[in-house]
Coordinates of C-alpha atoms and ligand atoms in Angstrom, one line a residue:
M18 CA 21.2 -8.4 5.1
R19 CA 17.5 -8.5 6.0
K20 CA 15.4 -10.9 4.0
F21 CA 11.7 -10.3 3.1
N22 CA 8.6 -12.4 2.8
V23 CA 7.5 -11.9 -0.8
A24 CA 4.1 -12.5 -2.4
V25 CA 3.5 -12.5 -6.1
V26 CA -0.2 -12.0 -7.1
G27 CA -0.6 -13.3 -10.7
A28 CA 2.2 -15.8 -10.1
T29 CA 1.2 -17.9 -13.1
G30 CA 1.0 -15.0 -15.6
A31 CA 3.5 -13.6 -18.0
V32 CA 4.7 -10.8 -15.6
G33 CA 4.5 -13.1 -12.5
E34 CA 6.7 -15.7 -14.1
E35 CA 9.3 -13.1 -15.1
L36 CA 9.3 -11.7 -11.6
F37 CA 10.4 -15.1 -10.3
R38 CA 13.1 -15.3 -13.0
I39 CA 14.5 -11.9 -12.1
M40 CA 14.5 -12.5 -8.4
E41 CA 16.5 -15.7 -9.0
E42 CA 18.9 -14.0 -11.3
I43 CA 19.7 -11.1 -8.9
D44 CA 19.5 -13.1 -5.7
F45 CA 16.7 -10.9 -4.4
P46 CA 16.6 -11.1 -0.5
V47 CA 13.7 -13.5 -0.3
A48 CA 12.9 -15.2 3.1
E49 CA 9.5 -16.8 2.3
L50 CA 7.9 -16.9 -1.2
L51 CA 4.2 -16.9 -1.7
P52 CA 2.9 -17.4 -5.2
L53 CA -0.8 -16.4 -5.5
A54 CA -3.2 -16.8 -8.4
S55 CA -6.9 -17.7 -9.0
A56 CA -8.5 -20.9 -7.6
K57 CA -7.9 -22.6 -11.0
S58 CA -4.1 -22.6 -10.4
V59 CA -4.3 -24.2 -6.9
G60 CA -2.5 -27.6 -7.3
T61 CA 0.2 -26.1 -9.5
S62 CA 3.6 -24.9 -8.3
I63 CA 6.3 -22.5 -9.0
T64 CA 10.0 -23.6 -9.0
F65 CA 12.2 -21.0 -7.5
N66 CA 15.9 -21.6 -6.7
D67 CA 15.2 -25.4 -7.3
V68 CA 12.5 -25.5 -4.7
D69 CA 8.8 -26.0 -5.6
Y70 CA 6.4 -23.6 -4.0
P71 CA 2.7 -24.4 -4.2
V72 CA 0.4 -21.7 -5.7
Y73 CA -2.2 -20.5 -3.2
E74 CA -5.5 -18.9 -4.0
L75 CA -5.6 -15.2 -3.5
T76 CA -7.7 -14.4 -0.4
E77 CA -8.3 -11.4 1.9
T78 CA -6.4 -12.9 4.8
I79 CA -3.5 -14.6 3.1
F80 CA -1.1 -11.6 3.4
E81 CA -1.5 -11.4 7.1
E82 CA -1.3 -15.2 7.6
H83 CA 2.0 -15.3 5.8
E84 CA 3.4 -12.1 7.3
V85 CA 4.1 -10.7 3.8
D86 CA 6.5 -7.8 3.6
I87 CA 6.5 -7.1 -0.2
A88 CA 3.5 -7.9 -2.4
F89 CA 3.9 -7.6 -6.2
F90 CA 0.5 -7.4 -7.9
S91 CA 0.1 -8.4 -11.5
A92 CA -3.3 -10.0 -12.0
G93 CA -5.2 -7.1 -13.5
G94 CA -6.7 -3.9 -12.3
S95 CA -9.9 -5.3 -10.7
I96 CA -7.8 -7.7 -8.6
S97 CA -5.6 -4.9 -7.3
A98 CA -8.7 -2.7 -6.7
K99 CA -10.1 -5.4 -4.4
F100 CA -7.1 -7.0 -2.8
A101 CA -4.2 -4.5 -2.5
K102 CA -5.8 -3.0 0.7
Y103 CA -5.6 -6.4 2.4
A104 CA -1.9 -6.7 1.6
V105 CA -1.4 -3.2 3.1
E106 CA -3.5 -3.9 6.1
G107 CA -1.5 -7.1 6.6
G108 CA 1.7 -5.0 6.8
A109 CA 3.1 -5.3 3.2
V110 CA 4.2 -2.6 0.8
V111 CA 2.3 -3.2 -2.5
I112 CA 4.1 -2.8 -5.8
D113 CA 1.3 -2.8 -8.3
N114 CA 1.8 -3.5 -12.0
T115 CA -1.8 -2.7 -13.1
S116 CA -3.2 0.6 -14.2
H117 CA -5.6 0.8 -11.2
F118 CA -3.7 3.1 -8.9
R119 CA -1.4 4.9 -11.3
M120 CA -3.1 8.2 -11.6
D121 CA -4.1 8.5 -7.9
P122 CA -2.3 11.6 -6.7
A123 CA -1.6 10.0 -3.3
I124 CA 0.2 7.1 -4.9
P125 CA 3.8 7.3 -6.3
L126 CA 4.2 6.2 -9.9
V127 CA 7.9 5.3 -10.2
V128 CA 10.5 4.5 -12.8
P129 CA 13.5 4.2 -10.5
E130 CA 16.0 5.7 -12.9
V131 CA 13.8 8.7 -13.5
N132 CA 11.9 9.6 -10.3
P133 CA 13.2 7.5 -7.4
E134 CA 12.6 10.2 -4.9
D135 CA 8.8 9.7 -5.3
I136 CA 9.0 6.3 -3.6
K137 CA 9.1 8.1 -0.3
M138 CA 5.4 8.8 -0.7
W139 CA 4.6 5.1 -0.3
K140 CA 4.0 5.6 3.4
D141 CA 0.7 7.5 2.7
T142 CA -1.1 4.5 1.2
G143 CA 1.3 1.5 1.4
I144 CA 1.2 1.3 -2.4
I145 CA 3.7 2.1 -5.2
A146 CA 2.5 2.0 -8.8
N147 CA 4.5 0.6 -11.7
P148 CA 3.8 2.6 -14.9
N149 CA 2.5 1.3 -18.2
C150 CA 5.1 -0.7 -20.1
S151 CA 5.2 1.7 -23.1
T152 CA 5.5 4.7 -20.8
I153 CA 8.5 3.2 -18.9
Q154 CA 10.8 2.7 -21.9
M155 CA 9.8 6.1 -23.3
V156 CA 10.5 8.2 -20.1
Q157 CA 13.9 6.5 -19.7
A158 CA 14.9 8.1 -23.0
L159 CA 13.0 11.4 -22.4
K160 CA 14.4 12.2 -18.9
P161 CA 18.1 12.8 -20.0
L162 CA 16.8 14.8 -23.0
D163 CA 14.5 16.9 -20.8
D164 CA 17.4 17.6 -18.4
L165 CA 19.6 18.6 -21.4
Y166 CA 17.3 20.9 -23.3
G167 CA 13.8 21.0 -21.8
I168 CA 11.1 19.1 -23.8
K169 CA 8.1 21.0 -25.1
R170 CA 6.3 18.2 -27.0
V171 CA 6.5 14.5 -27.6
D172 CA 4.8 12.6 -30.5
V173 CA 5.1 8.8 -30.3
S174 CA 3.9 5.8 -32.3
T175 CA 4.3 2.4 -30.7
Y176 CA 4.7 -1.1 -32.2
Q177 CA 3.5 -3.3 -29.3
A178 CA 4.2 -7.0 -28.9
T179 CA 1.3 -9.5 -28.4
S180 CA 2.6 -10.5 -25.0
G181 CA 1.6 -7.1 -23.8
A182 CA -1.9 -8.7 -23.6
G183 CA -0.5 -11.5 -21.4
K184 CA 0.1 -15.2 -22.2
A185 CA -3.2 -15.3 -24.1
G186 CA -2.0 -12.7 -26.5
M187 CA 1.2 -14.5 -27.3
E188 CA -0.6 -17.8 -27.7
E189 CA -3.1 -16.3 -30.1
L190 CA -0.4 -15.0 -32.5
V191 CA 1.4 -18.4 -32.5
N192 CA -1.9 -20.3 -33.0
Q193 CA -3.0 -18.0 -35.9
M194 CA 0.4 -18.4 -37.6
S195 CA 0.2 -22.2 -37.4
D196 CA -3.4 -22.1 -38.6
F197 CA -2.2 -19.9 -41.5
F198 CA 0.3 -22.6 -42.6
A199 CA -2.5 -25.2 -42.3
F200 CA -4.8 -23.0 -44.5
K201 CA -7.2 -22.7 -41.5
L202 CA -6.6 -19.0 -40.6
D203 CA -10.2 -18.0 -41.3
D204 CA -11.4 -20.4 -38.5
S205 CA -8.6 -19.4 -36.1
K206 CA -9.6 -18.0 -32.6
K207 CA -9.6 -14.2 -32.5
E208 CA -10.3 -13.3 -28.9
A209 CA -7.3 -11.6 -27.4
F210 CA -7.4 -8.7 -29.8
A211 CA -10.2 -6.9 -31.7
H212 CA -9.0 -8.4 -35.0
Q213 CA -6.7 -11.1 -36.4
I214 CA -3.1 -10.2 -35.3
A215 CA -1.1 -12.7 -37.5
L216 CA 0.1 -10.9 -40.7
N217 CA -1.7 -7.7 -39.6
V218 CA -1.2 -4.6 -37.5
I219 CA -4.0 -3.2 -35.3
P220 CA -4.1 0.5 -34.5
Q221 CA -5.8 -0.1 -31.2
V222 CA -4.4 -1.1 -27.8
D223 CA -6.9 -1.0 -25.0
V224 CA -10.4 0.6 -25.2
A225 CA -11.6 3.7 -26.9
M226 CA -11.8 6.9 -24.8
E227 CA -14.0 10.0 -25.1
S228 CA -11.0 12.0 -26.4
G229 CA -10.7 9.8 -29.5
F230 CA -7.5 8.3 -28.1
T231 CA -7.3 4.8 -26.7
K232 CA -6.8 4.1 -23.0
E233 CA -3.2 2.9 -23.7
E234 CA -2.5 6.2 -25.5
E235 CA -3.9 8.3 -22.6
K236 CA -1.8 6.2 -20.2
M237 CA 1.3 7.2 -22.1
I238 CA 0.3 10.9 -22.0
Y239 CA -0.8 11.3 -18.4
E240 CA 1.6 8.9 -16.8
T241 CA 4.6 10.5 -18.5
Q242 CA 3.5 13.9 -17.2
K243 CA 3.1 12.5 -13.7
I244 CA 6.5 10.7 -13.7
L245 CA 8.5 13.7 -15.1
H246 CA 6.4 16.2 -13.0
R247 CA 6.1 18.3 -16.2
D248 CA 3.1 19.3 -18.3
I249 CA 4.7 18.3 -21.6
A250 CA 2.3 18.1 -24.6
I251 CA 2.2 14.5 -25.8
A252 CA 0.3 12.6 -28.5
A253 CA 0.5 8.8 -28.8
T254 CA -0.6 6.3 -31.4
C255 CA -0.5 2.8 -30.0
V256 CA -0.4 -0.1 -32.5
R257 CA -0.3 -3.9 -31.9
V258 CA 2.0 -5.7 -34.2
P259 CA 2.7 -9.5 -34.7
V260 CA 5.8 -9.6 -32.5
L261 CA 5.9 -11.9 -29.6
R262 CA 7.9 -9.9 -27.2
S263 CA 9.4 -6.3 -26.7
H264 CA 7.7 -3.1 -27.6
S265 CA 9.2 -0.6 -30.1
E266 CA 8.5 3.1 -30.3
A267 CA 9.1 5.8 -32.9
I268 CA 9.5 9.1 -30.9
T269 CA 9.7 12.7 -32.0
V270 CA 10.8 15.2 -29.4
T271 CA 10.3 19.0 -29.8
F272 CA 12.5 21.0 -27.4
E273 CA 12.0 24.6 -26.4
S274 CA 11.9 26.9 -29.5
D275 CA 15.4 28.5 -28.9
V276 CA 17.2 25.1 -28.8
D277 CA 19.6 24.2 -31.7
V278 CA 20.0 20.5 -31.1
D279 CA 23.5 18.9 -30.9
L280 CA 22.8 15.3 -31.8
D281 CA 26.0 14.0 -30.3
E282 CA 25.1 15.6 -27.0
C283 CA 21.7 13.8 -27.2
R284 CA 23.4 10.5 -27.9
R285 CA 25.8 11.1 -25.0
V286 CA 23.2 11.9 -22.4
I287 CA 21.0 9.0 -23.4
H288 CA 23.8 6.5 -23.4
E289 CA 25.0 7.7 -20.0
F290 CA 21.6 7.3 -18.5
E291 CA 21.2 4.2 -16.2
N292 CA 20.0 1.0 -18.0
V293 CA 19.7 2.7 -21.4
E294 CA 22.1 2.1 -24.4
V295 CA 22.4 3.9 -27.7
M296 CA 22.7 1.5 -30.6
D297 CA 22.9 3.8 -33.7
D298 CA 24.8 3.1 -36.9
L299 CA 22.4 3.2 -39.8
K300 CA 25.0 2.7 -42.5
N301 CA 25.9 -0.7 -41.0
A302 CA 22.2 -1.6 -40.3
I303 CA 22.8 -1.3 -36.5
Y304 CA 19.7 -0.1 -34.5
P305 CA 17.4 -1.4 -31.8
M306 CA 14.9 -4.2 -32.7
P307 CA 12.7 -6.4 -30.5
I308 CA 15.0 -9.4 -31.1
I309 CA 17.8 -7.4 -29.5
S310 CA 16.0 -6.3 -26.3
T311 CA 14.1 -9.5 -25.6
D312 CA 15.2 -11.1 -22.4
T313 CA 17.3 -8.1 -21.4
D314 CA 16.9 -5.3 -18.8
I315 CA 18.2 -2.6 -21.2
T316 CA 16.2 0.0 -23.1
Y317 CA 17.9 0.4 -26.5
V318 CA 17.8 3.7 -28.4
G319 CA 18.8 4.3 -32.0
R320 CA 18.0 5.9 -35.4
L321 CA 18.7 9.3 -33.8
R322 CA 18.4 12.1 -36.2
K323 CA 17.8 15.8 -36.3
D324 CA 14.6 17.1 -38.0
I325 CA 15.3 18.4 -41.5
Y326 CA 13.1 21.5 -41.0
S327 CA 13.2 22.4 -37.3
S328 CA 16.5 22.7 -35.4
N329 CA 14.7 22.1 -32.0
M330 CA 13.4 18.7 -33.0
I331 CA 14.8 15.1 -33.0
H332 CA 13.5 11.7 -34.0
F333 CA 14.5 8.3 -32.6
F334 CA 13.5 4.7 -32.2
N335 CA 13.6 2.7 -29.0
V336 CA 12.9 -0.9 -27.9
A337 CA 12.6 -2.7 -24.6
D338 CA 11.4 -6.1 -23.3
Q339 CA 8.1 -4.9 -22.0
I340 CA 7.6 -7.8 -19.7
R341 CA 10.9 -7.2 -18.0
V342 CA 11.8 -3.4 -18.3
G343 CA 8.1 -2.5 -18.7
A344 CA 6.9 -4.6 -15.8
A345 CA 8.8 -7.2 -13.8
T346 CA 12.3 -5.5 -13.8
N347 CA 10.9 -2.1 -13.0
S348 CA 8.9 -3.6 -10.1
I349 CA 12.1 -5.3 -8.8
R350 CA 14.0 -2.1 -9.2
I351 CA 11.3 -0.3 -7.2
A352 CA 11.5 -2.9 -4.5
L353 CA 15.3 -2.6 -4.3
K354 CA 15.1 1.2 -4.0
W355 CA 12.3 0.7 -1.3
I356 CA 14.6 -1.6 0.6
E357 CA 17.5 0.8 0.3
L358 CA 15.3 3.8 1.5
E359 CA 13.3 2.1 4.2
N360 CA 15.4 -0.6 5.7
N361 CA 18.9 0.8 6.1
Ligands
NAP5 P1 -1.6 -12.9 -17.8 O1 -0.4 -13.6 -18.4 O2 -2.9 -13.0 -18.4 O3 -1.6 -13.4 -16.2 C1 -2.7 -13.0 -15.4 C2 -2.4 -13.5 -14.0 O4 -3.4 -13.0 -13.1 C3 -2.4 -15.1 -13.8 O5 -1.4 -15.4 -12.9 C4 -3.8 -15.3 -13.3 O6 -3.9 -16.5 -12.5 C5 -4.0 -14.1 -12.3 N1 -5.4 -14.0 -12.0 C6 -6.4 -13.8 -12.9 N2 -7.6 -13.7 -12.2 C7 -7.3 -13.8 -10.9 C8 -8.1 -13.9 -9.7 N3 -9.4 -13.7 -9.7 N4 -7.4 -14.0 -8.5 C9 -6.1 -14.2 -8.5 N5 -5.3 -14.1 -9.6 C10 -5.9 -14.0 -10.8 O7 -1.3 -11.4 -17.6 P2 0.1 -10.5 -17.5 O8 0.5 -10.1 -18.9 O9 1.0 -11.2 -16.6 O10 -0.5 -9.1 -16.9 C11 -0.8 -9.0 -15.5 C12 -1.0 -7.6 -15.2 O11 0.2 -6.9 -15.4 C13 -2.1 -6.9 -16.0 O12 -2.8 -5.9 -15.1 C14 -1.3 -6.2 -17.1 O13 -2.0 -5.0 -17.5 C15 0.0 -5.8 -16.3 N6 1.1 -5.6 -17.2 C16 1.4 -6.5 -18.2 C17 2.5 -6.3 -19.0 C18 2.8 -7.2 -20.2 O14 3.6 -6.9 -21.0 N7 2.3 -8.4 -20.2 C19 3.3 -5.2 -18.9 C20 3.0 -4.3 -17.8 C21 1.9 -4.5 -17.0 P3 -4.6 -17.9 -13.1 O15 -3.5 -18.5 -14.0 O16 -4.9 -18.7 -11.9 O17 -5.8 -17.4 -13.9

């Protein structure tokens, strides 16, 4: 089997580190590995399959110099905006984890279980966009339901982990908690989020938009429509919670008005969907929680119930490890599909 020269831009970050772990776990066909980060990380190294790889500074020419075939980008939107084109010019396919290219009509936005066929569009620009983490785990549950009954509307509230804001977000929660136990919480650093996150919830993820929604909420709306190729009505409320890892979502789905929902059928189609599992036994306190999904590649769905007043409406809860399913694992799944489509 052919092996590929792989660059990871953002190699020292939360998503970058997870990309290396997953590539090791699944024995991704790596020929040469090129970890890239900012100048401040030069001198550090990444251990991959027991070999230490030095971290290089991201530059315009590095992709061509190292003959990179696949470039994973996860160093923020402005870095992708500036450097993705050099990776493409150097001959690589770019799989981008940032929001920068997601809504560009020329660039495919892919969750491989949901819209793998869109990957073919990569040839137009050399870039494939990885959706927002909250969007990925939601569309994995919506797709089988949409195929079953036709979705008219989705209302979602999220409970998003601090690691969604990178390593700095995770560290800020841990530091604030230890400052709380040392009676120093008032003096604790509050930089990663708009407010203290320890012992609090913050109903804001990302910046405010003209619509009154936040950017994260708008991402969930417009990315879902692009991935499903459907103009479904969607409203999102995105909330940061003091959880280290794995996002949760409470989702209400309204189907076409003539639908009388069979809940067992909903359970069946979700459970049969690739990489999704139903975990739903309320009487025995069995349902998805962040501690269950963390460090896994599965999206868990539970608390399924039919609305008391409308026969065409259901409610459920889902969780997924947003650094894996919502970022690194999805990128690797895109890369594997790309290899399958383009190299066989
Ligand atoms: P992070 O932990 O803060 O890591 C950021 C990475 O970007 C580090 O490797 C950093 O390198 C690198 N970087 C920063 N400035 C750079 C520069 N000028 N040149 C080259 N590299 C630079 O962030 P993260 O959580 O991994 O997120 C990275 C991206 O993935 C973001 O766009 C984020 O929105 C997206 N994403 C994150 C998640 C999540 O759950 N965390 C989920 C989906 C998507 P240094 O260490 O050298 O500074």
